[in-house]
Amino acid sequence: MECPHLSASVCIAPDSAKFPHGSPSSWCCSVCRSNKSPWVCLTCSSVHCGSYRCDDFVVNDTKLGLVQKVREHLQNLENSAFTADRHRKRKFSENSSLNSKLLKVNGSTTAICATGLRNLGNTCFMNAILQSLSNIEQFCCYFKELPAVELRNGKTAGRRTYHTRSQGDSSVSLVEEFRKTLCALWQGSQTAFSPESLFYVVWKIMPNFRGYQQQDAHEFMRYLLDHLHLELQGGFNGVSGTAILQENSSLAASNKCCINGASTVVTAVFGGVLQNEVNCLICGTESRKFDPFLDLSLDIPSQFRSKRSKNQENGPVCSLRDCLRSFTDLEELDETELYMCHKCKKKQKSTKKFWIQKLPKVLCLHLKRFHWTAYLRNKVDTYVEFPLRGLDMKCYLLEPENSGPESCLYDLAAVVVHHGSGVGSGHYTAYAVHEGRWFHFNDSTVTLTDEDTVGKAKAYILFYVERQAKAGSNKL
């Protein structure tokens, strides 16, 4: 039953020190028994939650503003603790951060300008994707050059705002928080940045990622790109995303891939087009369909799934080319995927083949490492060999003769790696190249690494950038 006093409720902070009579982690919703995002009634102490199932229990403030006063008090406590801790660590951080961001290159000392991302509670999936995207120059520069937008004015300016259902989502901007995060990552002024504001917006507009469970990095990347695309279409800071895109002539001229409406920087950079060709095996009727894509999901061929390391001796090593060939090879559809032939006027056996009609500027390749069984989602831990430069995509094109000699060559920009045995557990890190040097991004820790180490990684997501300058390379 709904608590009659819930017009005066407050979110339970995760810090148990603020609630000495019991750890909030042990409190759960009296309706659905969830301990995620619990809310407690200020009058009768009933506990409910802010999940989708119990959203009716999170309601507006009282006429006297009691909830807001409690929230401001908790925020002041948090800010005071943070300020005291910052003063205590200032002297140490001034020395240690400088030393930790120095490295020797060819005998001389230089500074590491890369910044890590703090883990906010199983948010390594988000950190790995953000670090990868921050090292895709065309994409990152576009957002960093966007004008800043002021979301809050007056008394709430510069202070975290707590929202209720009645306020809606108009006061948050994914584009703005994404822009601020990218700007912070390569300033070199701090060793780690906390993406709390961005994660808060993710919770607001992407309900699937609420809570602190481990999430799938590829799924998050797709949601992130889709929502950035939609928000840019709707306009940012009073200017449409399409109008901003037109200012960058190189992106606008190449963008022929539109997904869900007008083009944006998302489709200009990641957008490609597939041709799906289906042939009826009974009458020979051919059907062609063009599908836009932002990334390609590739199966790891079954014959390689037992080989877990590069140096394992039982059989050949699986390569990225094997995965691409499996994706584009002619395939006979099984009984569950019968094709509706318009000539035969019934479902028939058929074959299917993919061609790439248009390659994107940034080719994102997702290796399908997680597969559902009867009860579990298992991980395919096979090592897949991939090139760091010179990935040649010409043989997968629908019309390769119409492409230039180097327009099909790609160089690796970033790799996302999943460590562990399952999608709901483990850990994500990323490798990315910046100004010719490879870095390993492990949440708040950033270390310089080398090409050999990157090449041995068990890639989950690969980001390849179209080669611009002519240079010799080892093709795949």
GROMACS .gro file of C-alpha atoms in nm:
model
  476
    1MET     CA    1   0.000   0.000   0.000
    2GLU     CA    2   0.126   0.349  -0.082
    3CYS     CA    3   0.249   0.547   0.217
    4PRO     CA    4   0.019   0.850   0.282
    5HIS     CA    5   0.319   1.060   0.385
    6LEU     CA    6   0.530   1.008   0.073
    7SER     CA    7   0.489   1.368  -0.035
    8ALA     CA    8   0.774   1.417   0.213
    9SER     CA    9   1.042   1.172   0.106
   10VAL     CA   10   1.416   1.179   0.052
   11CYS     CA   11   1.660   0.968  -0.144
   12ILE     CA   12   1.883   0.753   0.076
   13ALA     CA   13   2.247   0.843   0.021
   14PRO     CA   14   2.490   0.557  -0.042
   15ASP     CA   15   2.718   0.675   0.239
   16SER     CA   16   2.615   0.481   0.550
   17ALA     CA   17   2.796   0.732   0.771
   18LYS     CA   18   2.506   0.973   0.713
   19PHE     CA   19   2.267   0.711   0.851
   20PRO     CA   20   2.425   0.572   1.170
   21HIS     CA   21   2.122   0.362   1.262
   22GLY     CA   22   2.161   0.125   0.970
   23SER     CA   23   2.336   0.079   0.640
   24PRO     CA   24   2.123   0.197   0.343
   25SER     CA   25   2.246  -0.109   0.152
   26SER     CA   26   2.033  -0.323   0.385
   27TRP     CA   27   1.716  -0.116   0.322
   28CYS     CA   28   1.483  -0.229   0.046
   29CYS     CA   29   1.155  -0.121  -0.111
   30SER     CA   30   0.855  -0.251   0.082
   31VAL     CA   31   0.672  -0.312  -0.249
   32CYS     CA   32   0.918  -0.482  -0.485
   33ARG     CA   33   1.196  -0.561  -0.229
   34SER     CA   34   1.454  -0.382  -0.448
   35ASN     CA   35   1.744  -0.213  -0.270
   36LYS     CA   36   1.827   0.003  -0.571
   37SER     CA   37   1.766   0.378  -0.535
   38PRO     CA   38   1.566   0.354  -0.210
   39TRP     CA   39   1.353   0.646  -0.083
   40VAL     CA   40   1.249   0.684   0.280
   41CYS     CA   41   0.939   0.865   0.409
   42LEU     CA   42   1.035   1.148   0.647
   43THR     CA   43   0.720   1.095   0.856
   44CYS     CA   44   0.677   0.720   0.899
   45SER     CA   45   1.013   0.585   0.770
   46SER     CA   46   0.853   0.365   0.501
   47VAL     CA   47   1.104   0.271   0.232
   48HIS     CA   48   1.019   0.264  -0.137
   49CYS     CA   49   1.224   0.284  -0.455
   50GLY     CA   50   1.261   0.497  -0.765
   51SER     CA   51   1.265   0.213  -1.017
   52TYR     CA   52   1.023   0.184  -1.308
   53ARG     CA   53   0.800  -0.057  -1.112
   54CYS     CA   54   0.757   0.179  -0.818
   55ASP     CA   55   0.798   0.523  -0.977
   56ASP     CA   56   0.465   0.633  -0.823
   57PHE     CA   57   0.633   0.644  -0.482
   58VAL     CA   58   0.880   0.915  -0.586
   59VAL     CA   59   0.672   1.230  -0.575
   60ASN     CA   60   0.706   1.604  -0.536
   61ASP     CA   61   0.822   1.814  -0.242
   62THR     CA   62   0.601   1.938   0.044
   63LYS     CA   63   0.460   2.288   0.047
   64LEU     CA   64   0.721   2.385   0.306
   65GLY     CA   65   1.002   2.245   0.091
   66LEU     CA   66   1.115   1.990   0.351
   67VAL     CA   67   1.262   1.749   0.098
   68GLN     CA   68   1.468   2.020  -0.069
   69LYS     CA   69   1.600   2.136   0.270
   70VAL     CA   70   1.714   1.783   0.354
   71ARG     CA   71   1.871   1.747   0.011
   72GLU     CA   72   2.058   2.076   0.048
   73HIS     CA   73   2.178   1.971   0.393
   74LEU     CA   74   2.306   1.639   0.258
   75GLN     CA   75   2.470   1.819  -0.031
   76ASN     CA   76   2.642   2.061   0.208
   77LEU     CA   77   2.771   1.768   0.412
   78GLU     CA   78   2.901   1.604   0.098
   79ASN     CA   79   3.063   1.927  -0.024
   80SER     CA   80   3.223   1.992   0.318
   81ALA     CA   81   3.369   1.646   0.332
   82PHE     CA   82   3.495   1.678  -0.023
   83THR     CA   83   3.655   2.018   0.049
   84ALA     CA   84   3.831   1.893   0.363
   85ASP     CA   85   3.955   1.585   0.181
   86ARG     CA   86   4.074   1.798  -0.110
   87HIS     CA   87   4.278   2.026   0.120
   88ARG     CA   88   4.425   1.724   0.296
   89LYS     CA   89   4.538   1.568  -0.031
   90ARG     CA   90   4.644   1.887  -0.211
   91LYS     CA   91   5.012   1.880  -0.119
   92PHE     CA   92   5.041   1.511  -0.194
   93SER     CA   93   4.856   1.533  -0.526
   94GLU     CA   94   5.057   1.831  -0.648
   95ASN     CA   95   5.375   1.625  -0.624
   96SER     CA   96   5.250   1.276  -0.706
   97SER     CA   97   5.032   1.377  -1.002
   98LEU     CA   98   5.321   1.558  -1.165
   99ASN     CA   99   5.554   1.263  -1.117
  100SER     CA  100   5.296   1.009  -1.233
  101LYS     CA  101   5.226   1.199  -1.552
  102LEU     CA  102   5.591   1.210  -1.656
  103LEU     CA  103   5.759   0.951  -1.872
  104LYS     CA  104   6.085   0.915  -2.057
  105VAL     CA  105   6.082   0.907  -2.435
  106ASN     CA  106   6.419   0.872  -2.610
  107GLY     CA  107   6.600   0.977  -2.295
  108SER     CA  108   6.403   1.300  -2.244
  109THR     CA  109   6.120   1.358  -1.999
  110THR     CA  110   5.777   1.446  -2.132
  111ALA     CA  111   5.431   1.479  -1.977
  112ILE     CA  112   5.136   1.242  -2.022
  113CYS     CA  113   4.837   1.459  -2.105
  114ALA     CA  114   4.587   1.171  -2.081
  115THR     CA  115   4.331   1.169  -1.799
  116GLY     CA  116   4.163   0.866  -1.646
  117LEU     CA  117   3.796   0.825  -1.558
  118ARG     CA  118   3.693   0.735  -1.204
  119ASN     CA  119   3.482   0.423  -1.161
  120LEU     CA  120   3.149   0.525  -1.008
  121GLY     CA  121   3.048   0.167  -0.929
  122ASN     CA  122   3.085  -0.090  -1.209
  123THR     CA  123   3.103   0.190  -1.468
  124CYS     CA  124   3.413   0.054  -1.641
  125PHE     CA  125   3.190  -0.030  -1.941
  126MET     CA  126   3.115   0.342  -1.982
  127ASN     CA  127   3.473   0.454  -1.913
  128ALA     CA  128   3.617   0.224  -2.180
  129ILE     CA  129   3.376   0.355  -2.445
  130LEU     CA  130   3.430   0.721  -2.349
  131GLN     CA  131   3.809   0.684  -2.366
  132SER     CA  132   3.784   0.516  -2.706
  133LEU     CA  133   3.555   0.784  -2.850
  134SER     CA  134   3.777   1.059  -2.708
  135ASN     CA  135   4.061   0.931  -2.927
  136ILE     CA  136   3.864   0.941  -3.252
  137GLU     CA  137   3.978   1.285  -3.361
  138GLN     CA  138   3.701   1.391  -3.599
  139PHE     CA  139   3.427   1.281  -3.363
  140CYS     CA  140   3.586   1.420  -3.047
  141CYS     CA  141   3.684   1.757  -3.198
  142TYR     CA  142   3.330   1.818  -3.322
  143PHE     CA  143   3.188   1.797  -2.969
  144LYS     CA  144   3.471   1.990  -2.804
  145GLU     CA  145   3.413   2.279  -3.045
  146LEU     CA  146   3.040   2.299  -2.966
  147PRO     CA  147   2.933   2.606  -2.765
  148ALA     CA  148   2.869   2.544  -2.397
  149VAL     CA  149   2.507   2.549  -2.287
  150GLU     CA  150   2.388   2.684  -1.951
  151LEU     CA  151   2.127   2.443  -1.818
  152ARG     CA  152   2.067   2.601  -1.479
  153ASN     CA  153   2.041   2.962  -1.371
  154GLY     CA  154   1.983   3.155  -1.051
  155LYS     CA  155   2.013   2.982  -0.716
  156THR     CA  156   2.082   2.638  -0.862
  157ALA     CA  157   2.363   2.749  -1.095
  158GLY     CA  158   2.680   2.547  -1.048
  159ARG     CA  159   2.514   2.308  -0.808
  160ARG     CA  160   2.387   1.955  -0.855
  161THR     CA  161   2.013   1.950  -0.915
  162TYR     CA  162   1.786   1.671  -0.791
  163HIS     CA  163   1.489   1.600  -1.014
  164THR     CA  164   1.142   1.460  -0.957
  165ARG     CA  165   0.900   1.325  -1.214
  166SER     CA  166   0.725   1.660  -1.258
  167GLN     CA  167   1.043   1.830  -1.376
  168GLY     CA  168   1.082   1.601  -1.677
  169ASP     CA  169   1.409   1.564  -1.870
  170SER     CA  170   1.426   1.909  -2.029
  171SER     CA  171   1.686   2.020  -1.776
  172VAL     CA  172   1.950   1.766  -1.885
  173SER     CA  173   2.154   1.744  -2.204
  174LEU     CA  174   2.350   1.435  -2.302
  175VAL     CA  175   2.537   1.633  -2.569
  176GLU     CA  176   2.647   1.896  -2.318
  177GLU     CA  177   2.768   1.648  -2.054
  178PHE     CA  178   2.940   1.440  -2.322
  179ARG     CA  179   3.111   1.756  -2.450
  180LYS     CA  180   3.233   1.852  -2.103
  181THR     CA  181   3.366   1.501  -2.040
  182LEU     CA  182   3.562   1.496  -2.366
  183CYS     CA  183   3.707   1.840  -2.290
  184ALA     CA  184   3.831   1.717  -1.952
  185LEU     CA  185   4.005   1.406  -2.080
  186TRP     CA  186   4.300   1.559  -2.264
  187GLN     CA  187   4.366   1.880  -2.071
  188GLY     CA  188   4.640   1.714  -1.867
  189SER     CA  189   4.548   1.912  -1.556
  190GLN     CA  190   4.434   1.612  -1.350
  191THR     CA  191   4.509   1.242  -1.327
  192ALA     CA  192   4.144   1.136  -1.319
  193PHE     CA  193   3.807   1.293  -1.395
  194SER     CA  194   3.479   1.189  -1.235
  195PRO     CA  195   3.199   1.162  -1.498
  196GLU     CA  196   2.921   1.190  -1.239
  197SER     CA  197   2.718   1.447  -1.431
  198LEU     CA  198   2.729   1.244  -1.751
  199PHE     CA  199   2.635   0.925  -1.566
  200TYR     CA  200   2.343   1.108  -1.405
  201VAL     CA  201   2.213   1.209  -1.749
  202VAL     CA  202   2.260   0.849  -1.870
  203TRP     CA  203   2.039   0.735  -1.583
  204LYS     CA  204   1.777   0.995  -1.673
  205ILE     CA  205   1.746   0.917  -2.044
  206MET     CA  206   1.866   0.554  -2.065
  207PRO     CA  207   1.672   0.356  -1.800
  208ASN     CA  208   1.846   0.031  -1.898
  209PHE     CA  209   2.167   0.160  -1.742
  210ARG     CA  210   2.028   0.270  -1.405
  211GLY     CA  211   2.190   0.112  -1.105
  212TYR     CA  212   2.542  -0.012  -1.047
  213GLN     CA  213   2.537  -0.351  -1.219
  214GLN     CA  214   2.798  -0.440  -1.479
  215GLN     CA  215   2.665  -0.356  -1.826
  216ASP     CA  216   2.761  -0.451  -2.181
  217ALA     CA  217   3.000  -0.195  -2.332
  218HIS     CA  218   2.877  -0.249  -2.688
  219GLU     CA  219   2.515  -0.206  -2.586
  220PHE     CA  220   2.605   0.115  -2.402
  221MET     CA  221   2.795   0.248  -2.705
  222ARG     CA  222   2.493   0.193  -2.931
  223TYR     CA  223   2.255   0.360  -2.687
  224LEU     CA  224   2.497   0.650  -2.643
  225LEU     CA  225   2.545   0.709  -3.017
  226ASP     CA  226   2.172   0.676  -3.086
  227HIS     CA  227   2.078   0.928  -2.817
  228LEU     CA  228   2.351   1.173  -2.921
  229HIS     CA  229   2.222   1.144  -3.278
  230LEU     CA  230   1.861   1.210  -3.172
  231GLU     CA  231   1.950   1.504  -2.950
  232LEU     CA  232   2.163   1.666  -3.220
  233GLN     CA  233   1.876   1.625  -3.466
  234GLY     CA  234   1.649   1.812  -3.228
  235GLY     CA  235   1.893   2.101  -3.196
  236PHE     CA  236   2.163   2.193  -2.946
  237ASN     CA  237   2.181   2.533  -2.775
  238GLY     CA  238   1.935   2.677  -3.024
  239VAL     CA  239   2.121   2.550  -3.332
  240SER     CA  240   2.027   2.233  -3.521
  241GLY     CA  241   2.284   1.955  -3.538
  242THR     CA  242   2.254   1.950  -3.917
  243ALA     CA  243   2.338   2.321  -3.937
  244ILE     CA  244   2.644   2.271  -3.717
  245LEU     CA  245   2.748   1.976  -3.931
  246GLN     CA  246   2.737   2.190  -4.246
  247GLU     CA  247   3.013   2.409  -4.098
  248ASN     CA  248   3.247   2.110  -4.120
  249SER     CA  249   3.263   2.069  -4.497
  250SER     CA  250   3.468   1.748  -4.490
  251LEU     CA  251   3.212   1.567  -4.274
  252ALA     CA  252   2.908   1.712  -4.449
  253ALA     CA  253   3.033   1.624  -4.797
  254SER     CA  254   3.097   1.261  -4.708
  255ASN     CA  255   2.779   1.203  -4.511
  256LYS     CA  256   2.533   1.007  -4.724
  257CYS     CA  257   2.410   0.782  -4.446
  258CYS     CA  258   2.100   0.900  -4.261
  259ILE     CA  259   1.959   0.698  -3.974
  260ASN     CA  260   1.625   0.797  -3.824
  261GLY     CA  261   1.598   1.130  -4.006
  262ALA     CA  262   1.849   1.405  -4.074
  263SER     CA  263   2.223   1.348  -4.065
  264THR     CA  264   2.445   1.439  -3.770
  265VAL     CA  265   2.812   1.398  -3.679
  266VAL     CA  266   2.726   1.047  -3.554
  267THR     CA  267   2.618   0.926  -3.898
  268ALA     CA  268   2.884   1.138  -4.073
  269VAL     CA  269   3.162   0.962  -3.881
  270PHE     CA  270   3.026   0.612  -3.807
  271GLY     CA  271   2.759   0.576  -4.075
  272GLY     CA  272   2.794   0.317  -4.351
  273VAL     CA  273   2.552   0.130  -4.577
  274LEU     CA  274   2.507  -0.245  -4.626
  275GLN     CA  275   2.339  -0.418  -4.919
  276ASN     CA  276   2.142  -0.722  -4.808
  277GLU     CA  277   2.094  -0.960  -5.102
  278VAL     CA  278   1.846  -1.250  -5.068
  279ASN     CA  279   1.787  -1.515  -5.340
  280CYS     CA  280   1.497  -1.759  -5.348
  281LEU     CA  281   1.632  -2.112  -5.401
  282ILE     CA  282   1.309  -2.225  -5.572
  283CYS     CA  283   1.248  -1.961  -5.839
  284GLY     CA  284   1.573  -1.764  -5.828
  285THR     CA  285   1.407  -1.429  -5.747
  286GLU     CA  286   1.656  -1.179  -5.609
  287SER     CA  287   1.571  -0.920  -5.346
  288ARG     CA  288   1.801  -0.631  -5.250
  289LYS     CA  289   1.776  -0.401  -4.952
  290PHE     CA  290   2.004  -0.123  -4.832
  291ASP     CA  291   2.054  -0.091  -4.456
  292PRO     CA  292   2.246   0.189  -4.282
  293PHE     CA  293   2.479   0.087  -3.998
  294LEU     CA  294   2.689   0.248  -3.726
  295ASP     CA  295   2.887  -0.067  -3.648
  296LEU     CA  296   2.919  -0.425  -3.771
  297SER     CA  297   2.870  -0.718  -3.532
  298LEU     CA  298   3.088  -1.011  -3.637
  299ASP     CA  299   3.061  -1.374  -3.531
  300ILE     CA  300   3.377  -1.558  -3.432
  301PRO     CA  301   3.373  -1.871  -3.658
  302SER     CA  302   3.292  -2.184  -3.458
  303GLN     CA  303   3.605  -2.369  -3.569
  304PHE     CA  304   3.820  -2.118  -3.378
  305ARG     CA  305   3.625  -2.100  -3.053
  306SER     CA  306   3.848  -2.341  -2.861
  307LYS     CA  307   4.167  -2.139  -2.927
  308ARG     CA  308   4.211  -1.894  -2.642
  309SER     CA  309   4.559  -1.752  -2.695
  310LYS     CA  310   4.778  -1.641  -2.983
  311ASN     CA  311   5.054  -1.890  -2.901
  312GLN     CA  312   4.829  -2.194  -2.855
  313GLU     CA  313   4.941  -2.468  -3.094
  314ASN     CA  314   4.616  -2.650  -3.173
  315GLY     CA  315   4.532  -2.514  -3.518
  316PRO     CA  316   4.548  -2.178  -3.696
  317VAL     CA  317   4.485  -1.846  -3.524
  318CYS     CA  318   4.152  -1.677  -3.590
  319SER     CA  319   4.198  -1.344  -3.769
  320LEU     CA  320   3.974  -1.044  -3.814
  321ARG     CA  321   3.960  -1.135  -4.181
  322ASP     CA  322   3.805  -1.472  -4.088
  323CYS     CA  323   3.533  -1.288  -3.897
  324LEU     CA  324   3.470  -1.044  -4.183
  325ARG     CA  325   3.458  -1.328  -4.435
  326SER     CA  326   3.207  -1.514  -4.217
  327PHE     CA  327   2.993  -1.198  -4.209
  328THR     CA  328   2.996  -1.139  -4.586
  329ASP     CA  329   3.001  -1.499  -4.718
  330LEU     CA  330   2.696  -1.647  -4.890
  331GLU     CA  331   2.475  -1.812  -4.627
  332GLU     CA  332   2.178  -2.045  -4.664
  333LEU     CA  333   1.902  -1.945  -4.425
  334ASP     CA  334   1.766  -2.217  -4.199
  335GLU     CA  335   1.406  -2.326  -4.148
  336THR     CA  336   1.341  -2.056  -3.886
  337GLU     CA  337   1.439  -1.779  -4.130
  338LEU     CA  338   1.245  -1.872  -4.443
  339TYR     CA  339   1.221  -1.587  -4.697
  340MET     CA  340   0.880  -1.464  -4.814
  341CYS     CA  341   0.918  -1.483  -5.191
  342HIS     CA  342   0.686  -1.238  -5.369
  343LYS     CA  343   0.697  -1.445  -5.688
  344CYS     CA  344   0.624  -1.780  -5.522
  345LYS     CA  345   0.382  -1.601  -5.282
  346LYS     CA  346   0.500  -1.810  -4.986
  347LYS     CA  347   0.800  -1.860  -4.760
  348GLN     CA  348   1.084  -2.042  -4.931
  349LYS     CA  349   1.438  -2.155  -4.864
  350SER     CA  350   1.684  -1.888  -4.967
  351THR     CA  351   2.042  -1.762  -4.947
  352LYS     CA  352   2.162  -1.434  -4.801
  353LYS     CA  353   2.474  -1.229  -4.861
  354PHE     CA  354   2.595  -0.893  -4.729
  355TRP     CA  355   2.794  -0.641  -4.928
  356ILE     CA  356   2.924  -0.308  -4.800
  357GLN     CA  357   2.779  -0.041  -5.026
  358LYS     CA  358   2.942   0.251  -4.843
  359LEU     CA  359   3.227   0.244  -4.593
  360PRO     CA  360   3.223   0.487  -4.297
  361LYS     CA  361   3.501   0.723  -4.193
  362VAL     CA  362   3.534   0.528  -3.869
  363LEU     CA  363   3.470   0.155  -3.897
  364CYS     CA  364   3.350   0.009  -3.568
  365LEU     CA  365   3.375  -0.370  -3.550
  366HIS     CA  366   3.208  -0.557  -3.265
  367LEU     CA  367   3.319  -0.917  -3.205
  368LYS     CA  368   3.024  -1.118  -3.073
  369ARG     CA  369   3.186  -1.274  -2.767
  370PHE     CA  370   2.867  -1.332  -2.568
  371HIS     CA  371   2.615  -1.600  -2.666
  372TRP     CA  372   2.300  -1.720  -2.494
  373THR     CA  373   2.264  -2.085  -2.403
  374ALA     CA  374   1.959  -2.241  -2.238
  375TYR     CA  375   2.022  -2.065  -1.906
  376LEU     CA  376   2.341  -1.861  -1.932
  377ARG     CA  377   2.511  -1.605  -2.150
  378ASN     CA  378   2.855  -1.754  -2.217
  379LYS     CA  379   3.166  -1.577  -2.336
  380VAL     CA  380   3.371  -1.681  -2.639
  381ASP     CA  381   3.724  -1.619  -2.514
  382THR     CA  382   3.898  -1.688  -2.847
  383TYR     CA  383   4.195  -1.470  -2.938
  384VAL     CA  384   4.131  -1.287  -3.268
  385GLU     CA  385   4.432  -1.146  -3.451
  386PHE     CA  386   4.378  -0.794  -3.582
  387PRO     CA  387   4.601  -0.543  -3.767
  388LEU     CA  388   4.708  -0.217  -3.606
  389ARG     CA  389   4.734  -0.054  -3.947
  390GLY     CA  390   4.642  -0.123  -4.307
  391LEU     CA  391   4.308  -0.305  -4.266
  392ASP     CA  392   4.198  -0.342  -4.631
  393MET     CA  393   3.819  -0.348  -4.676
  394LYS     CA  394   3.815  -0.335  -5.056
  395CYS     CA  395   3.723  -0.701  -5.110
  396TYR     CA  396   3.405  -0.658  -4.904
  397LEU     CA  397   3.273  -0.367  -5.112
  398LEU     CA  398   2.980  -0.397  -5.350
  399GLU     CA  399   3.163  -0.193  -5.617
  400PRO     CA  400   3.535  -0.202  -5.532
  401GLU     CA  401   3.633  -0.066  -5.874
  402ASN     CA  402   3.475   0.270  -5.785
  403SER     CA  403   3.694   0.322  -5.477
  404GLY     CA  404   4.035   0.484  -5.470
  405PRO     CA  405   4.356   0.294  -5.398
  406GLU     CA  406   4.371   0.403  -5.033
  407SER     CA  407   4.008   0.486  -4.956
  408CYS     CA  408   3.955   0.132  -4.824
  409LEU     CA  409   4.252   0.125  -4.586
  410TYR     CA  410   4.195   0.169  -4.214
  411ASP     CA  411   4.428   0.216  -3.916
  412LEU     CA  412   4.339   0.113  -3.562
  413ALA     CA  413   4.247   0.398  -3.326
  414ALA     CA  414   4.109   0.219  -3.019
  415VAL     CA  415   4.026  -0.124  -2.875
  416VAL     CA  416   3.782  -0.213  -2.597
  417VAL     CA  417   3.869  -0.533  -2.405
  418HIS     CA  418   3.651  -0.736  -2.170
  419HIS     CA  419   3.839  -0.921  -1.896
  420GLY     CA  420   3.650  -1.203  -1.724
  421SER     CA  421   3.411  -1.486  -1.804
  422GLY     CA  422   3.066  -1.328  -1.837
  423VAL     CA  423   2.884  -1.016  -1.954
  424GLY     CA  424   2.742  -0.951  -1.606
  425SER     CA  425   3.085  -0.964  -1.445
  426GLY     CA  426   3.447  -0.896  -1.526
  427HIS     CA  427   3.605  -0.566  -1.618
  428TYR     CA  428   3.644  -0.341  -1.924
  429THR     CA  429   3.956  -0.150  -2.025
  430ALA     CA  430   4.056   0.026  -2.346
  431TYR     CA  431   4.365   0.082  -2.556
  432ALA     CA  432   4.387   0.393  -2.775
  433VAL     CA  433   4.650   0.572  -2.979
  434HIS     CA  434   4.705   0.945  -2.928
  435GLU     CA  435   4.963   1.144  -3.123
  436GLY     CA  436   5.142   0.824  -3.223
  437ARG     CA  437   5.160   0.674  -2.871
  438TRP     CA  438   4.947   0.390  -2.736
  439PHE     CA  439   4.782   0.425  -2.396
  440HIS     CA  440   4.603   0.174  -2.175
  441PHE     CA  441   4.295   0.318  -2.002
  442ASN     CA  442   4.195   0.127  -1.689
  443ASP     CA  443   3.938   0.352  -1.521
  444SER     CA  444   4.136   0.620  -1.333
  445THR     CA  445   4.473   0.468  -1.427
  446VAL     CA  446   4.636   0.561  -1.760
  447THR     CA  447   4.963   0.399  -1.861
  448LEU     CA  448   5.181   0.418  -2.168
  449THR     CA  449   5.199   0.087  -2.357
  450ASP     CA  450   5.333  -0.053  -2.685
  451GLU     CA  451   5.197  -0.202  -3.006
  452ASP     CA  452   5.292  -0.559  -2.911
  453THR     CA  453   5.080  -0.541  -2.597
  454VAL     CA  454   4.786  -0.398  -2.788
  455GLY     CA  455   4.814  -0.667  -3.056
  456LYS     CA  456   4.788  -0.944  -2.794
  457ALA     CA  457   4.464  -0.810  -2.647
  458LYS     CA  458   4.142  -1.011  -2.682
  459ALA     CA  459   3.946  -0.738  -2.856
  460TYR     CA  460   3.573  -0.690  -2.799
  461ILE     CA  461   3.522  -0.367  -2.996
  462LEU     CA  462   3.766  -0.230  -3.255
  463PHE     CA  463   3.762   0.127  -3.388
  464TYR     CA  464   3.936   0.173  -3.725
  465VAL     CA  465   3.986   0.518  -3.880
  466GLU     CA  466   3.994   0.569  -4.256
  467ARG     CA  467   4.348   0.642  -4.372
  468GLN     CA  468   4.397   0.989  -4.516
  469ALA     CA  469   4.765   1.020  -4.604
  470LYS     CA  470   4.942   0.785  -4.842
  471ALA     CA  471   5.184   0.559  -4.661
  472GLY     CA  472   5.318   0.206  -4.691
  473SER     CA  473   5.149  -0.053  -4.474
  474ASN     CA  474   5.112  -0.421  -4.415
  475LYS     CA  475   4.766  -0.512  -4.541
  476LEU     CA  476   4.542  -0.756  -4.362
   0.00000   0.00000   0.00000
